[in-house]
mmCIF file of C-alpha atoms in Angstrom:
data_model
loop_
_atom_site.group_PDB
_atom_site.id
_atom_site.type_symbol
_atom_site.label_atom_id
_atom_site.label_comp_id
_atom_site.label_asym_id
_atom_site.label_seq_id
_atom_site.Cartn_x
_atom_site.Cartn_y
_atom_site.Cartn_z
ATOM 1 C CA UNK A 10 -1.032 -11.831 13.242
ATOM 2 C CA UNK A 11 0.615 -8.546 13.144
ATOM 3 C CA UNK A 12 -1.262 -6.178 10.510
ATOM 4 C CA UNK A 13 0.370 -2.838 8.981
ATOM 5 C CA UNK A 14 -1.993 -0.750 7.342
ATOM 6 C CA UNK A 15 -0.238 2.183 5.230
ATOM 7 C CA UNK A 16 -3.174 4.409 3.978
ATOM 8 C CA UNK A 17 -3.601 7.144 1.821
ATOM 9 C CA UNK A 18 -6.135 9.732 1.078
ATOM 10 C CA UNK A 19 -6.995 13.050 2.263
ATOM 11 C CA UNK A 20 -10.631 13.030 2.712
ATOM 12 C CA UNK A 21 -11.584 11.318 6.098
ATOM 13 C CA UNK A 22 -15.218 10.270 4.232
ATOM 14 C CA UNK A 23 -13.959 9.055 1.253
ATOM 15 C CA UNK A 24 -14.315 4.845 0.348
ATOM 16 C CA UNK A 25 -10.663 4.133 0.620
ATOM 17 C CA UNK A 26 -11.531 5.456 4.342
ATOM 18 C CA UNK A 27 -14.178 3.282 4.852
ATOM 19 C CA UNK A 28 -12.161 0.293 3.366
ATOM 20 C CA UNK A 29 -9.335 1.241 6.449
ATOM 21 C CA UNK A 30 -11.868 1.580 9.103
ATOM 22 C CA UNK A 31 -13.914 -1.583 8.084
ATOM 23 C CA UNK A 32 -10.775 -3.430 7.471
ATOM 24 C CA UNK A 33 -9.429 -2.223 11.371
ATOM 25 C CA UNK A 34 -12.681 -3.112 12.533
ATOM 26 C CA UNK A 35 -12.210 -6.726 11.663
ATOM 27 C CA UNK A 36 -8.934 -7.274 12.148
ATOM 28 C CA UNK A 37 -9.140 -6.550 15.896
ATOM 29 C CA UNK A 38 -12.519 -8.583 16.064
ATOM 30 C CA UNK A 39 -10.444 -11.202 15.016
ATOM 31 C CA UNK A 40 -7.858 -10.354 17.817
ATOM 32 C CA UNK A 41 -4.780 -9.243 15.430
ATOM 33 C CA UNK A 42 -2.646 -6.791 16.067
ATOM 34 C CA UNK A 43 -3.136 -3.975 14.022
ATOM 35 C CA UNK A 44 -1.418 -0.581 13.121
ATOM 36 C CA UNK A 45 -2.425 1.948 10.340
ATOM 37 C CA UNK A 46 -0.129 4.722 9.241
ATOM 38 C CA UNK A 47 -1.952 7.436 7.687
ATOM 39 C CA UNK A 48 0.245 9.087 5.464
ATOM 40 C CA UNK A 49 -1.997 12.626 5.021
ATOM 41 C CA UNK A 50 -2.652 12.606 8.964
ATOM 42 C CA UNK A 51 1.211 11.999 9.680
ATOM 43 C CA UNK A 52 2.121 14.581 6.705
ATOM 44 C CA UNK A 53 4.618 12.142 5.651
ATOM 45 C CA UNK A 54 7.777 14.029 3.933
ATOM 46 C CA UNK A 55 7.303 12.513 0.506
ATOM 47 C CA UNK A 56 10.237 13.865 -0.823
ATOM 48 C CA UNK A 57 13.057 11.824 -2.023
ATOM 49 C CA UNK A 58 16.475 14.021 -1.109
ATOM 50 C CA UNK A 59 19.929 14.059 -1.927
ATOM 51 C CA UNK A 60 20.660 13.527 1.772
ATOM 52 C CA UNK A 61 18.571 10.477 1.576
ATOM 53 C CA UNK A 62 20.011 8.921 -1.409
ATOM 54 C CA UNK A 63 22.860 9.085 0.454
ATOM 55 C CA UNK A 64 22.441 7.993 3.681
ATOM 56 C CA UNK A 65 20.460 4.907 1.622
ATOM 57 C CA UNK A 66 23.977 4.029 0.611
ATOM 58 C CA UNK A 67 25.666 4.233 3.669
ATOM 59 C CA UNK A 68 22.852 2.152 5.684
ATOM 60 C CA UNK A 69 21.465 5.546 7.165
ATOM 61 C CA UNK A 70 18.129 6.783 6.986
ATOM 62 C CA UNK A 71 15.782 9.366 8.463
ATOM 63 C CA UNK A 72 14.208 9.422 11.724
ATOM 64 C CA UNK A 73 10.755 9.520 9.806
ATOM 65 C CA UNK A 74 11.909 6.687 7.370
ATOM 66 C CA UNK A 75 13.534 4.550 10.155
ATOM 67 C CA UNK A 76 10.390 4.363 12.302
ATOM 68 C CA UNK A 77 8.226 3.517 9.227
ATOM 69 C CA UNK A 78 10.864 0.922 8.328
ATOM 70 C CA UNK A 79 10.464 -0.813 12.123
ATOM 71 C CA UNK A 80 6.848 -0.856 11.466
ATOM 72 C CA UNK A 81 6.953 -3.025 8.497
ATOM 73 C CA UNK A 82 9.843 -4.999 10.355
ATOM 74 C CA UNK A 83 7.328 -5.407 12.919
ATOM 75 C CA UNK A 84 4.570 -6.365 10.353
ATOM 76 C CA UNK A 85 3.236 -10.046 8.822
ATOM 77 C CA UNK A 86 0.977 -8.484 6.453
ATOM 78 C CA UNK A 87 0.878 -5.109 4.970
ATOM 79 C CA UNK A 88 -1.972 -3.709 3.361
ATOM 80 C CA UNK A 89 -1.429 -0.627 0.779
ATOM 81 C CA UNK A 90 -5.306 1.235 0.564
ATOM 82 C CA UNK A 91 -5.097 4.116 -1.558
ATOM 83 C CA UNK A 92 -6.672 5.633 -4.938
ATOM 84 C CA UNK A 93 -5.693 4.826 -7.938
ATOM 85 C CA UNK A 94 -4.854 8.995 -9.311
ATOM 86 C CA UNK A 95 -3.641 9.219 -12.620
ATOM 87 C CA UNK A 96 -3.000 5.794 -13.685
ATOM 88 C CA UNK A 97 -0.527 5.487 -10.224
ATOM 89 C CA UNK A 98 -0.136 6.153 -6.463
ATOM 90 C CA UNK A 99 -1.287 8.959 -4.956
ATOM 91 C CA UNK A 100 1.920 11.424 -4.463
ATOM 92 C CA UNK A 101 1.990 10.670 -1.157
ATOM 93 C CA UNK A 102 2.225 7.232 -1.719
ATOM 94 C CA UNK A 103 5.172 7.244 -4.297
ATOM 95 C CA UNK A 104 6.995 8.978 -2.384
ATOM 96 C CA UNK A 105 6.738 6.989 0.968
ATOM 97 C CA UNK A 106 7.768 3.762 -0.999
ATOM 98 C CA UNK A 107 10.767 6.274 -2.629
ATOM 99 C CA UNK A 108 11.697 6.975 1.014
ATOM 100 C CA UNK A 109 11.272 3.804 3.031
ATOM 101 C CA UNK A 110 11.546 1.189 0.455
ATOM 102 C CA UNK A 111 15.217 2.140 0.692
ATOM 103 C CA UNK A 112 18.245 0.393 -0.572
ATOM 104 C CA UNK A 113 19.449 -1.914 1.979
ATOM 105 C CA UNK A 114 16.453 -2.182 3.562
ATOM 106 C CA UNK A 115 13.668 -3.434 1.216
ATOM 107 C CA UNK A 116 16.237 -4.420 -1.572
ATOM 108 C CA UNK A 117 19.731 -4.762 -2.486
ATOM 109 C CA UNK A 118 22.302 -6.442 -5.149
ATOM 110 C CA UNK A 119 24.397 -9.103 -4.851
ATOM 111 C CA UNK A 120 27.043 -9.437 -7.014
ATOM 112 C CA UNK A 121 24.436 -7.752 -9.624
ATOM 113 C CA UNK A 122 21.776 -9.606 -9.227
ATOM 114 C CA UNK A 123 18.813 -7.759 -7.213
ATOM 115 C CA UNK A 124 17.353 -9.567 -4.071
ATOM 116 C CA UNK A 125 14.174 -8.515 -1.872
ATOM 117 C CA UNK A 126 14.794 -8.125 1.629
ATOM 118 C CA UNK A 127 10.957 -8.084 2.847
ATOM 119 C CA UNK A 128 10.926 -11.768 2.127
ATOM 120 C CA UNK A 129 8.140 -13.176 4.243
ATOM 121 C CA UNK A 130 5.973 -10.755 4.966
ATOM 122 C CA UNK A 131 2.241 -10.960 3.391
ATOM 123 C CA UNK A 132 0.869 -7.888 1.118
ATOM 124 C CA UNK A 133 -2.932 -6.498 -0.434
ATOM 125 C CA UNK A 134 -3.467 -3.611 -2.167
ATOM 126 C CA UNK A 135 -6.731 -1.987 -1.794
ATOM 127 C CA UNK A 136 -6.828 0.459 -4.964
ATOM 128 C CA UNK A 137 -10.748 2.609 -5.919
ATOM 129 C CA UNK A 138 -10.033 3.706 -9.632
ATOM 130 C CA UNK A 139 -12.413 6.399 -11.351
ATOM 131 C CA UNK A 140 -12.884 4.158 -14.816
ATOM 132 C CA UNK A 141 -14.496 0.864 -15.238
ATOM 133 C CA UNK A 142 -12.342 -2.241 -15.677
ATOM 134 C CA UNK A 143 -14.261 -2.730 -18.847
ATOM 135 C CA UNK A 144 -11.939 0.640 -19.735
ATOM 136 C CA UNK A 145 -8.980 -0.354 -18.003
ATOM 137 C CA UNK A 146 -8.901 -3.822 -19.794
ATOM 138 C CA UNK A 147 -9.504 -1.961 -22.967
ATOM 139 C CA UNK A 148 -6.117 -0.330 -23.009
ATOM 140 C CA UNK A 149 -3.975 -2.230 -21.225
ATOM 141 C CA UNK A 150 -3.896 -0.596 -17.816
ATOM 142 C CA UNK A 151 -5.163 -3.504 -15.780
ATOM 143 C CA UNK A 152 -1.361 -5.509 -16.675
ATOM 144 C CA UNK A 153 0.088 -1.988 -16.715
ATOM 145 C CA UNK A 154 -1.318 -1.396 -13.080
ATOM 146 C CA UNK A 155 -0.536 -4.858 -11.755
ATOM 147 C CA UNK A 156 3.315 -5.081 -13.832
ATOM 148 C CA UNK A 157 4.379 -1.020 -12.093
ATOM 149 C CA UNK A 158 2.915 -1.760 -8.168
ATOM 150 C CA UNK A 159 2.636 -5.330 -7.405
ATOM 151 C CA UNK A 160 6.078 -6.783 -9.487
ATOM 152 C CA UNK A 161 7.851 -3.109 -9.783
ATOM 153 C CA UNK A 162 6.894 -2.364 -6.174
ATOM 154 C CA UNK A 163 6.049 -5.208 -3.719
ATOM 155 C CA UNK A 164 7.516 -8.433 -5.092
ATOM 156 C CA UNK A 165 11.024 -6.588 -6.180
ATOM 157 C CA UNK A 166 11.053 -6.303 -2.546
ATOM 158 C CA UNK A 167 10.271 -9.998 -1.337
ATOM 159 C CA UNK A 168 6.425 -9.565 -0.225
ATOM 160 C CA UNK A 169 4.145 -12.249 -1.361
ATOM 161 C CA UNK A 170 1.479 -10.404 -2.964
ATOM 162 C CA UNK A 171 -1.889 -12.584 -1.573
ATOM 163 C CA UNK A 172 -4.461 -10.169 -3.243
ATOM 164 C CA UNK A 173 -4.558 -6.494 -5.263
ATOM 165 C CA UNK A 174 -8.495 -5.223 -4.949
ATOM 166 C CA UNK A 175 -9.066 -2.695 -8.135
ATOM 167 C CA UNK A 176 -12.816 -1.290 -7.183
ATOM 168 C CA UNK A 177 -13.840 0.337 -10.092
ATOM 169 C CA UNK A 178 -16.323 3.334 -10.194
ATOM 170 C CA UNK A 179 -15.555 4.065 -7.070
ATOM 171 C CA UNK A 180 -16.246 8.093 -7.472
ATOM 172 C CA UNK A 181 -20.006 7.430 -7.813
ATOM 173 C CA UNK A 182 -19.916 3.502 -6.261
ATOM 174 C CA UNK A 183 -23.856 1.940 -5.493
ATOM 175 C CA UNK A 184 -24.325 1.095 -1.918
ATOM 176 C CA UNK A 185 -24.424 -2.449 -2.834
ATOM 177 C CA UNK A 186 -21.382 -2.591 -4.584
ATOM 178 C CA UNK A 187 -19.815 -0.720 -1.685
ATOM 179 C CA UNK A 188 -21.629 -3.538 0.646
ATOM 180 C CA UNK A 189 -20.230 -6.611 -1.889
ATOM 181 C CA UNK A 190 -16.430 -5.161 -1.858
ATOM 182 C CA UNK A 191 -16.687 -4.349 1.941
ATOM 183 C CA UNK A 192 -17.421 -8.370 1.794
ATOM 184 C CA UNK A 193 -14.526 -9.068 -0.361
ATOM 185 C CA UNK A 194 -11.778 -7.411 1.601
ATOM 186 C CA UNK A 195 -13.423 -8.939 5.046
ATOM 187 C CA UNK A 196 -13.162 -12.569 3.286
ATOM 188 C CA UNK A 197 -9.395 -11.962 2.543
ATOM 189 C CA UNK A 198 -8.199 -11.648 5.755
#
């Protein structure tokens, strides 16, 4: 199976880190094919231009975009590891889905009616979140988190969604709940 990972955080020690190299680890152990795009390494433009929007329209995009785009062409499953940072994607993050998510290419209308083009293709989300889900629950922002990335995001664009990891805590995680989610991602692939 071909496996994109498209990762996102700045600190090379940091969890969401460990999740990517764990998660590479295994993947080639189990003899997939695997490419991760670090978005901080890369210094992916984030920046959603006028120039985009309208190449978008016209069925032209950016070098940068374009070769992101044949990677998830080229992928079965992509797997989103980032931080959850104020209640969303890191900047980074937003603005690579902005960018390559693109009209035409991850979505389009017919006659009105909106239709994912990434139909097919597998997706996780690997998320670390400050708060507790206790907290998140509390308010809402569990549904809030799941309604804005995986149905505003991923399935408006035809990937089948197969899990969304929220590790909670994960600024001061235990070893043994970093060894127990570690577990968890390896059983999902």
């Amino acid at each position: 199976m071909k496996h994109l990972i498209i990762y996102s955080h700045p600190n090379p020690n940091s969890l969401n880190s460990h999740f990517k190299n764990t998660l590479v680890e295994h993947l080639e152990q189990g003899k997939h094919e695997v490419i991760v795009r670090d978005l901080y390494q890369l210094n992916f433009n984030p920046i959603l231009s006028l120039e985009d929007i309208a190449g978008q329209r016209n069925g032209l995009v950016a070098e940068d975009v374009k070769q992101e785009q044949d990677f998830i062409t080229w992928a079965d499953c992509i797997t989103f590891i980032h931080p959850i940072w104020w209640t969303g994607l890191p900047a980074i993050m937003k603005g690579y889905i902005d960018r390559v998510f693109s009209y035409g290419f991850a979505y389009r209308y017919d006659q009105g009616i909106q239709k994912g083009l990434l139909v097919g293709k597998k997706a996780v989300v690997i998320n670390t979140q400050g708060k507790s889900k206790a907290e998140y629950e509390a308010i809402g922002m569990d549904k809030a988190l799941l309604l804005t990335s995986d149905k505003g995001i991923y399935t408006y664009s035809g990937l089948e969604v197969e899990e969304h990891f929220f590790f909670d805590k994960a600024d001061r995680p235990l070893p043994e709940s970093i060894e127990n989610w570690t577990i968890e991602i390896k059983k999902s692939f």
